[in-house]
Coordinates of C-alpha atoms and ligand atoms in Angstrom, one line a residue:
M1 CA 0.0 0.0 0.0
P2 CA 1.5 3.4 -0.9
Q3 CA 2.0 5.7 2.1
E4 CA -0.1 8.8 2.5
V5 CA 2.0 11.9 3.0
N6 CA 0.0 14.9 4.4
V7 CA 1.5 18.1 3.0
G8 CA 1.6 21.6 4.6
L9 CA 2.7 24.2 2.1
I10 CA 3.8 27.6 3.2
G11 CA 3.6 30.3 0.5
Y12 CA 0.9 30.7 -2.2
S13 CA 2.6 33.0 -4.7
F14 CA 4.5 31.8 -7.8
M15 CA 6.3 28.9 -6.3
G16 CA 3.3 28.0 -4.0
K17 CA 1.1 27.7 -7.1
V18 CA 3.7 25.6 -9.0
H19 CA 4.2 23.2 -6.1
S20 CA 0.4 23.0 -5.5
H21 CA 0.0 21.9 -9.1
A22 CA 2.7 19.3 -8.7
F23 CA 1.2 17.8 -5.6
K24 CA -2.2 17.7 -7.3
D25 CA -1.0 15.9 -10.4
M26 CA 1.7 13.6 -9.2
S27 CA -0.4 10.6 -8.5
F28 CA -2.3 10.9 -11.8
F29 CA 1.0 10.4 -13.7
F30 CA 3.0 8.4 -11.3
P31 CA 0.3 6.1 -9.7
E32 CA 2.8 3.4 -8.7
A33 CA 4.8 5.7 -6.4
A34 CA 5.6 4.4 -3.0
A35 CA 3.9 7.4 -1.4
Y36 CA 1.5 10.0 -2.5
P37 CA 0.9 13.6 -1.4
V38 CA -2.4 14.6 0.3
M39 CA -2.9 18.4 0.1
K40 CA -3.8 19.0 3.8
A41 CA -3.1 22.7 4.3
I42 CA -1.7 25.8 2.7
C43 CA -0.4 28.7 4.8
G44 CA 0.0 32.4 4.2
R45 CA -0.3 35.6 6.2
N46 CA -3.1 37.2 4.3
E47 CA -6.3 35.3 5.1
A48 CA -8.3 36.5 2.1
N49 CA -5.5 35.5 -0.3
V50 CA -4.6 32.2 1.4
S51 CA -8.3 31.1 1.6
D52 CA -8.7 31.8 -2.1
A53 CA -5.5 30.0 -2.9
A54 CA -6.7 27.0 -0.9
K55 CA -9.9 26.8 -3.0
T56 CA -8.2 27.5 -6.3
F57 CA -5.3 25.1 -5.8
G58 CA -7.3 22.4 -4.1
W59 CA -6.0 22.4 -0.5
Q60 CA -8.3 20.9 2.2
S61 CA -7.6 23.7 4.7
Y62 CA -5.5 26.8 5.3
E63 CA -3.6 28.5 8.1
T64 CA -2.4 32.1 8.5
D65 CA 0.5 31.3 10.9
W66 CA 3.2 28.9 9.9
K67 CA 3.8 27.9 13.5
T68 CA 0.3 26.6 13.8
L69 CA 0.8 24.6 10.5
I70 CA 4.0 23.0 11.8
G71 CA 2.3 22.3 15.2
R72 CA -0.4 20.2 13.5
D73 CA -0.2 16.4 14.1
D74 CA -1.8 15.7 10.7
I75 CA 1.1 17.3 8.7
H76 CA 4.0 15.0 7.7
L77 CA 5.8 17.1 5.1
V78 CA 6.4 20.9 5.2
D79 CA 7.0 22.7 1.9
V80 CA 8.8 26.0 2.4
S81 CA 8.0 28.1 -0.6
T82 CA 8.5 31.6 1.0
P83 CA 11.2 34.2 0.3
G84 CA 14.7 33.2 1.5
D85 CA 14.7 35.3 4.7
S86 CA 12.2 32.9 6.4
H87 CA 13.6 29.5 5.0
A88 CA 15.9 28.8 8.0
E89 CA 13.5 29.6 10.8
I90 CA 10.6 27.6 9.2
A91 CA 12.7 24.6 8.0
I92 CA 14.5 24.2 11.4
A93 CA 11.2 24.4 13.3
A94 CA 9.6 21.9 10.9
A95 CA 12.5 19.4 11.3
E96 CA 12.4 19.8 15.1
A97 CA 8.7 19.0 15.0
G98 CA 9.6 15.7 13.1
K99 CA 8.4 16.8 9.7
H100 CA 10.1 16.1 6.4
V101 CA 11.1 19.3 4.7
F102 CA 11.0 20.4 1.1
C103 CA 12.5 23.8 0.6
E104 CA 12.7 26.3 -2.3
K105 CA 16.1 27.3 -3.6
P106 CA 18.5 28.7 -2.7
L107 CA 18.4 26.8 0.6
A108 CA 18.9 30.0 2.6
N109 CA 20.1 33.6 2.4
N110 CA 23.6 32.7 3.7
L111 CA 25.8 29.8 4.4
A112 CA 25.5 29.8 8.2
E113 CA 21.7 29.5 8.0
A114 CA 22.0 26.7 5.3
R115 CA 24.4 24.8 7.6
A116 CA 22.0 25.1 10.6
M117 CA 19.1 23.8 8.4
A118 CA 21.2 20.8 7.3
D119 CA 22.1 20.1 10.9
A120 CA 18.4 20.3 11.9
V121 CA 17.2 17.7 9.4
R122 CA 20.2 15.4 10.1
N123 CA 19.5 15.5 13.9
A124 CA 15.8 15.0 13.4
G125 CA 16.3 12.1 11.0
V126 CA 13.8 13.5 8.5
K127 CA 14.0 13.7 4.7
S128 CA 15.0 16.9 3.1
M129 CA 15.1 18.2 -0.4
V130 CA 16.0 21.5 -2.1
A131 CA 13.7 22.3 -5.0
Y132 CA 16.3 22.6 -7.7
N133 CA 13.8 21.5 -10.3
Y134 CA 16.1 21.6 -13.4
R135 CA 17.7 18.3 -12.3
R136 CA 14.3 16.9 -13.3
V137 CA 14.2 18.1 -16.8
P138 CA 14.3 14.8 -18.8
A139 CA 17.0 16.3 -21.1
V140 CA 19.2 17.2 -18.1
A141 CA 18.6 13.8 -16.5
L142 CA 19.7 12.3 -19.9
A143 CA 22.8 14.5 -19.9
K144 CA 23.7 13.0 -16.5
K145 CA 23.2 9.5 -17.9
L146 CA 25.4 10.2 -20.9
I147 CA 28.1 11.6 -18.6
E148 CA 27.9 8.6 -16.3
E149 CA 28.1 6.3 -19.3
G150 CA 31.4 8.0 -20.2
R151 CA 30.1 9.3 -23.5
I152 CA 31.8 12.7 -23.3
G153 CA 34.9 11.4 -21.5
D154 CA 36.9 13.6 -19.2
I155 CA 35.2 16.9 -18.8
Y156 CA 37.2 20.0 -19.7
H157 CA 34.6 22.8 -19.8
W158 CA 31.3 23.9 -18.2
R159 CA 29.8 27.0 -19.7
A160 CA 26.5 28.2 -18.4
V161 CA 24.3 31.3 -18.5
Y162 CA 21.0 32.1 -16.9
L163 CA 19.5 35.1 -18.6
Q164 CA 16.4 37.1 -17.8
D165 CA 15.2 40.6 -18.6
W166 CA 12.2 41.4 -16.4
I167 CA 13.6 44.3 -14.5
M168 CA 15.3 46.3 -17.3
D169 CA 12.8 49.1 -17.1
P170 CA 14.3 51.5 -14.5
D171 CA 10.8 52.2 -13.3
F172 CA 10.2 48.6 -12.4
P173 CA 9.5 48.8 -8.6
L174 CA 11.6 47.6 -5.7
V175 CA 10.0 44.2 -5.1
W176 CA 11.2 41.8 -2.5
R177 CA 13.5 40.1 -5.0
L178 CA 15.5 43.3 -5.2
Q179 CA 16.0 43.6 -1.4
K180 CA 18.9 41.9 0.2
E181 CA 17.3 41.4 3.6
K182 CA 14.5 39.4 2.0
A183 CA 16.0 37.7 -1.1
G184 CA 19.7 37.4 0.1
S185 CA 20.9 38.4 -3.4
G186 CA 19.6 39.2 -6.9
P187 CA 20.1 36.9 -9.9
H188 CA 23.1 35.4 -8.1
G189 CA 21.0 33.5 -5.6
D190 CA 18.0 33.2 -7.8
L191 CA 19.6 32.1 -11.1
N192 CA 23.3 31.3 -10.5
A193 CA 22.0 29.0 -7.8
H194 CA 20.3 26.9 -10.4
I195 CA 23.3 26.7 -12.7
I196 CA 25.7 26.0 -9.8
D197 CA 23.5 23.2 -8.7
L198 CA 23.4 21.8 -12.3
A199 CA 27.2 22.2 -12.6
R200 CA 27.7 20.3 -9.3
Y201 CA 25.2 17.6 -10.4
L202 CA 26.7 17.1 -13.9
V203 CA 30.4 17.9 -13.5
G204 CA 31.2 17.7 -9.8
D205 CA 32.1 19.9 -6.8
I206 CA 33.6 23.3 -7.3
S207 CA 36.9 24.1 -5.6
E208 CA 37.5 27.8 -6.2
V209 CA 35.9 30.8 -7.8
S210 CA 36.5 34.4 -8.9
G211 CA 33.5 36.6 -9.4
M212 CA 32.2 40.0 -10.2
Q213 CA 28.9 41.6 -9.5
E214 CA 27.1 44.8 -10.7
T215 CA 23.9 46.7 -9.9
F216 CA 23.0 48.8 -12.9
I217 CA 19.9 50.5 -11.5
K218 CA 20.7 51.6 -8.0
E219 CA 17.3 53.1 -7.0
R220 CA 13.8 52.1 -7.9
P221 CA 10.2 53.2 -7.0
I222 CA 9.1 51.6 -3.8
A223 CA 6.6 48.8 -4.6
E224 CA 3.0 49.4 -3.6
E225 CA 1.2 46.2 -4.1
I226 CA 2.5 42.7 -4.4
D227 CA 1.2 40.4 -7.1
A228 CA 0.9 36.7 -6.8
A229 CA 3.1 35.8 -9.7
L230 CA 6.8 36.8 -9.4
G231 CA 6.4 38.4 -6.0
A232 CA 6.3 41.3 -8.4
S233 CA 4.5 44.6 -7.9
T234 CA 1.5 45.8 -9.7
G235 CA 2.5 49.5 -9.3
G236 CA 5.2 51.7 -8.0
S237 CA 5.0 54.8 -5.9
S238 CA 6.9 58.1 -6.5
Q239 CA 9.1 57.4 -3.5
M240 CA 12.5 55.8 -4.4
G241 CA 14.3 53.1 -2.5
Q242 CA 17.8 51.5 -2.8
V243 CA 18.3 48.3 -4.7
T244 CA 20.5 46.2 -2.4
V245 CA 21.1 43.2 -4.6
D246 CA 23.2 42.5 -7.7
D247 CA 21.6 42.9 -11.1
T248 CA 24.2 40.6 -12.6
T249 CA 26.8 38.2 -11.2
L250 CA 29.5 36.5 -13.3
F251 CA 32.2 34.1 -12.2
L252 CA 35.0 31.7 -13.2
A253 CA 35.3 28.4 -11.4
R254 CA 37.7 25.5 -11.0
F255 CA 36.2 22.1 -10.3
E256 CA 37.8 19.5 -8.1
N257 CA 38.1 17.1 -11.0
G258 CA 40.2 19.6 -13.1
A259 CA 37.4 21.0 -15.3
V260 CA 37.0 24.7 -15.5
G261 CA 33.7 26.7 -15.7
T262 CA 32.1 30.0 -16.5
F263 CA 28.8 31.2 -15.0
E264 CA 26.7 34.3 -15.8
A265 CA 23.3 35.3 -14.2
T266 CA 21.5 38.5 -15.1
R267 CA 18.1 40.2 -15.2
F268 CA 19.4 42.6 -17.9
A269 CA 19.7 40.4 -21.0
G270 CA 17.2 42.1 -23.2
G271 CA 15.0 39.7 -25.1
R272 CA 16.0 36.7 -23.0
R273 CA 13.1 35.9 -20.8
N274 CA 14.3 32.7 -19.1
G275 CA 17.4 31.6 -20.9
N276 CA 18.9 28.8 -18.8
R277 CA 21.6 27.2 -21.0
F278 CA 24.7 25.2 -20.6
E279 CA 27.4 23.4 -22.6
I280 CA 29.8 20.8 -21.5
N281 CA 32.9 19.8 -23.5
G282 CA 34.7 16.6 -22.8
S283 CA 37.5 14.5 -24.3
K284 CA 35.1 12.3 -26.2
G285 CA 32.1 14.6 -26.9
S286 CA 30.0 17.6 -25.9
I287 CA 26.5 18.2 -24.5
A288 CA 24.4 21.4 -24.8
F289 CA 21.0 22.3 -23.2
N290 CA 18.7 25.3 -23.6
L291 CA 15.7 25.4 -21.2
E292 CA 13.7 27.3 -23.8
K293 CA 13.9 24.1 -25.9
M294 CA 13.7 21.9 -22.9
N295 CA 12.5 18.8 -24.8
E296 CA 15.8 18.7 -26.7
L297 CA 19.4 17.7 -25.8
Q298 CA 22.3 18.4 -28.1
Y299 CA 25.0 15.7 -28.1
Y300 CA 28.2 15.6 -30.1
N301 CA 30.3 12.4 -30.3
R302 CA 33.9 13.0 -31.3
E303 CA 34.1 9.3 -32.1
D304 CA 31.5 9.5 -34.9
E305 CA 33.0 8.9 -38.4
D306 CA 34.5 12.0 -39.9
H307 CA 31.8 12.5 -42.6
I308 CA 28.9 12.6 -40.0
Q309 CA 30.6 14.7 -37.3
G310 CA 28.4 17.3 -35.7
F311 CA 25.9 17.9 -32.9
R312 CA 22.8 15.7 -33.0
E313 CA 19.5 16.9 -31.5
I314 CA 17.9 14.3 -29.4
I315 CA 14.2 14.9 -28.8
V316 CA 13.9 13.6 -25.2
N317 CA 10.3 12.4 -25.6
E318 CA 10.3 8.6 -25.8
G319 CA 9.7 6.2 -22.9
V320 CA 13.4 5.3 -23.0
H321 CA 14.3 8.8 -21.6
P322 CA 14.2 9.7 -17.9
Y323 CA 10.7 10.2 -16.5
M324 CA 9.1 10.1 -20.0
D325 CA 7.5 6.7 -19.7
H326 CA 4.9 8.3 -17.4
W327 CA 3.8 10.9 -20.0
W328 CA 2.6 10.9 -23.5
P329 CA 3.3 8.9 -26.7
P330 CA 6.6 9.8 -28.4
G331 CA 7.0 13.3 -29.6
H332 CA 4.3 14.8 -27.4
I333 CA 6.3 17.3 -25.4
I334 CA 6.2 18.3 -21.7
G335 CA 6.8 21.6 -20.1
W336 CA 8.4 23.5 -17.2
E337 CA 5.7 22.7 -14.6
H338 CA 6.2 19.0 -15.2
T339 CA 9.7 19.2 -13.7
F340 CA 8.1 19.9 -10.4
I341 CA 5.9 16.8 -10.7
H342 CA 9.1 14.8 -11.2
E343 CA 10.6 16.4 -8.1
V344 CA 7.5 15.5 -6.0
Y345 CA 7.6 12.0 -7.4
D346 CA 11.3 11.5 -6.4
L347 CA 10.5 13.0 -3.0
M348 CA 7.5 10.6 -2.5
Q349 CA 9.7 7.6 -3.6
A350 CA 12.2 8.6 -0.9
I351 CA 9.6 9.1 1.9
G352 CA 7.9 5.9 0.9
G353 CA 11.2 4.0 1.2
A354 CA 11.5 3.1 -2.5
D355 CA 14.6 5.3 -3.2
D356 CA 17.5 6.0 -0.8
N357 CA 19.1 8.6 -3.2
L358 CA 17.0 11.7 -2.6
H359 CA 18.8 14.6 -4.2
P360 CA 19.6 17.4 -3.7
D361 CA 19.2 17.1 0.0
F362 CA 20.0 19.9 2.5
D363 CA 23.7 18.8 2.6
E364 CA 23.9 19.4 -1.1
G365 CA 22.0 22.7 -0.7
V366 CA 24.8 23.7 1.7
K367 CA 27.4 23.0 -1.0
D368 CA 25.5 25.1 -3.5
Q369 CA 25.2 27.9 -0.9
A370 CA 29.0 27.7 -0.2
V371 CA 29.7 28.4 -3.8
L372 CA 27.2 31.3 -3.9
E373 CA 28.9 32.8 -0.8
A374 CA 32.4 32.3 -2.1
V375 CA 31.5 34.1 -5.3
S376 CA 30.1 37.1 -3.3
I377 CA 33.2 37.3 -1.2
S378 CA 35.4 37.0 -4.2
A379 CA 33.5 39.8 -6.0
E380 CA 33.9 42.1 -3.0
N381 CA 37.6 41.3 -2.4
K382 CA 38.5 41.1 -6.1
S383 CA 40.3 37.8 -5.4
W384 CA 40.0 34.0 -5.9
I385 CA 38.3 32.2 -3.0
K386 CA 38.6 28.5 -2.1
V387 CA 35.1 27.1 -1.3
A388 CA 36.6 24.8 1.3
D389 CA 37.9 27.8 3.3
L390 CA 34.3 28.9 4.1
Ligands
SOE1 C1 12.3 34.2 -11.1 O1 13.4 34.9 -11.4 C2 12.4 32.7 -11.3 O2 11.2 32.3 -11.2 C3 13.3 31.9 -10.3 O3 13.0 32.2 -9.0 C4 13.1 30.4 -10.6 O4 13.9 29.7 -9.7 C5 13.6 30.2 -12.0 O5 13.3 28.8 -12.3 C6 12.8 31.0 -13.0 O6 12.9 32.4 -12.6

């Protein structure tokens, strides 16, 4: 009998909505999972909004205080989908109450908090997972498989960018994502966090970094109203406030296995709405991925005969590809939201005891956080920083 896992979700904005959708649909597509989520309660401070979200997203009940949610005996798994400044307090309390914890990325706003969170779940003996959903894009999971099969040989290069453009208008208001005390950082923690996690997943641990950061628009209108989507504002006032996060962060990295890497995250790449791309070059071949074409993986095999050398485009839509046997007939593509369903499936498999390799857990979240922090220190000091020194 599959195990019933009662979920309490904290946050009902962009990520709250995405996670709700994943909890709702997982059993439909992965009915054989060892455990399945029951949407017990959603939590948010604004009662009118959270009760609406409960109805729209399909939650059985709602709470307006996360401490009440965590105190409930009928909750087994706490999902932390709030801005970064509350991750540590909520996740540690949830673990101490004996709940499994699923937390949005990056794990925390700084390394010390992330370490405390990892200690809390370890001491409590509960499962933990950081919501780095791009590991669950079938094309990315296929890239991992190709690397493990030795198809690209020894890795020389990792080259990744995560490009957005939603704050290029200088009148775009000062939303929480632009405030250090709430978000921790700008595109560095929001977007570099994803490509750091992918780099660690696909290439290996990072040993040292050298970074630079810039804030192009230093003051913005103070936000008046917060919208459910991006945590974005629906209007700005005439009063200005200081932007306290980066608008872009770039860095060079050395991996422990000898590979070298480049990373760039920005919200000022005009025309690039959500360009998460990477390329890996190895001694035997290369791999390239572009989220905006997420059903495809490019693979180049140096060992192909000379007259057919070149990148091939694999449409990752057949039952032979990771996760795809649960979806549609060949060629019927899937989308961004489905990566979260895969995440919930892997989480349920771990909680139900069918998989002992739940990743990335909070210990891995700490490793990602250490790289983020090393880059920020390096940018400030204008020097190379060894991740192990933090
Ligand atoms: C907003 O910048 C955002 O939604 C991130 O917070 C997500 O993690 C990323 O997947 C897409 O962009």
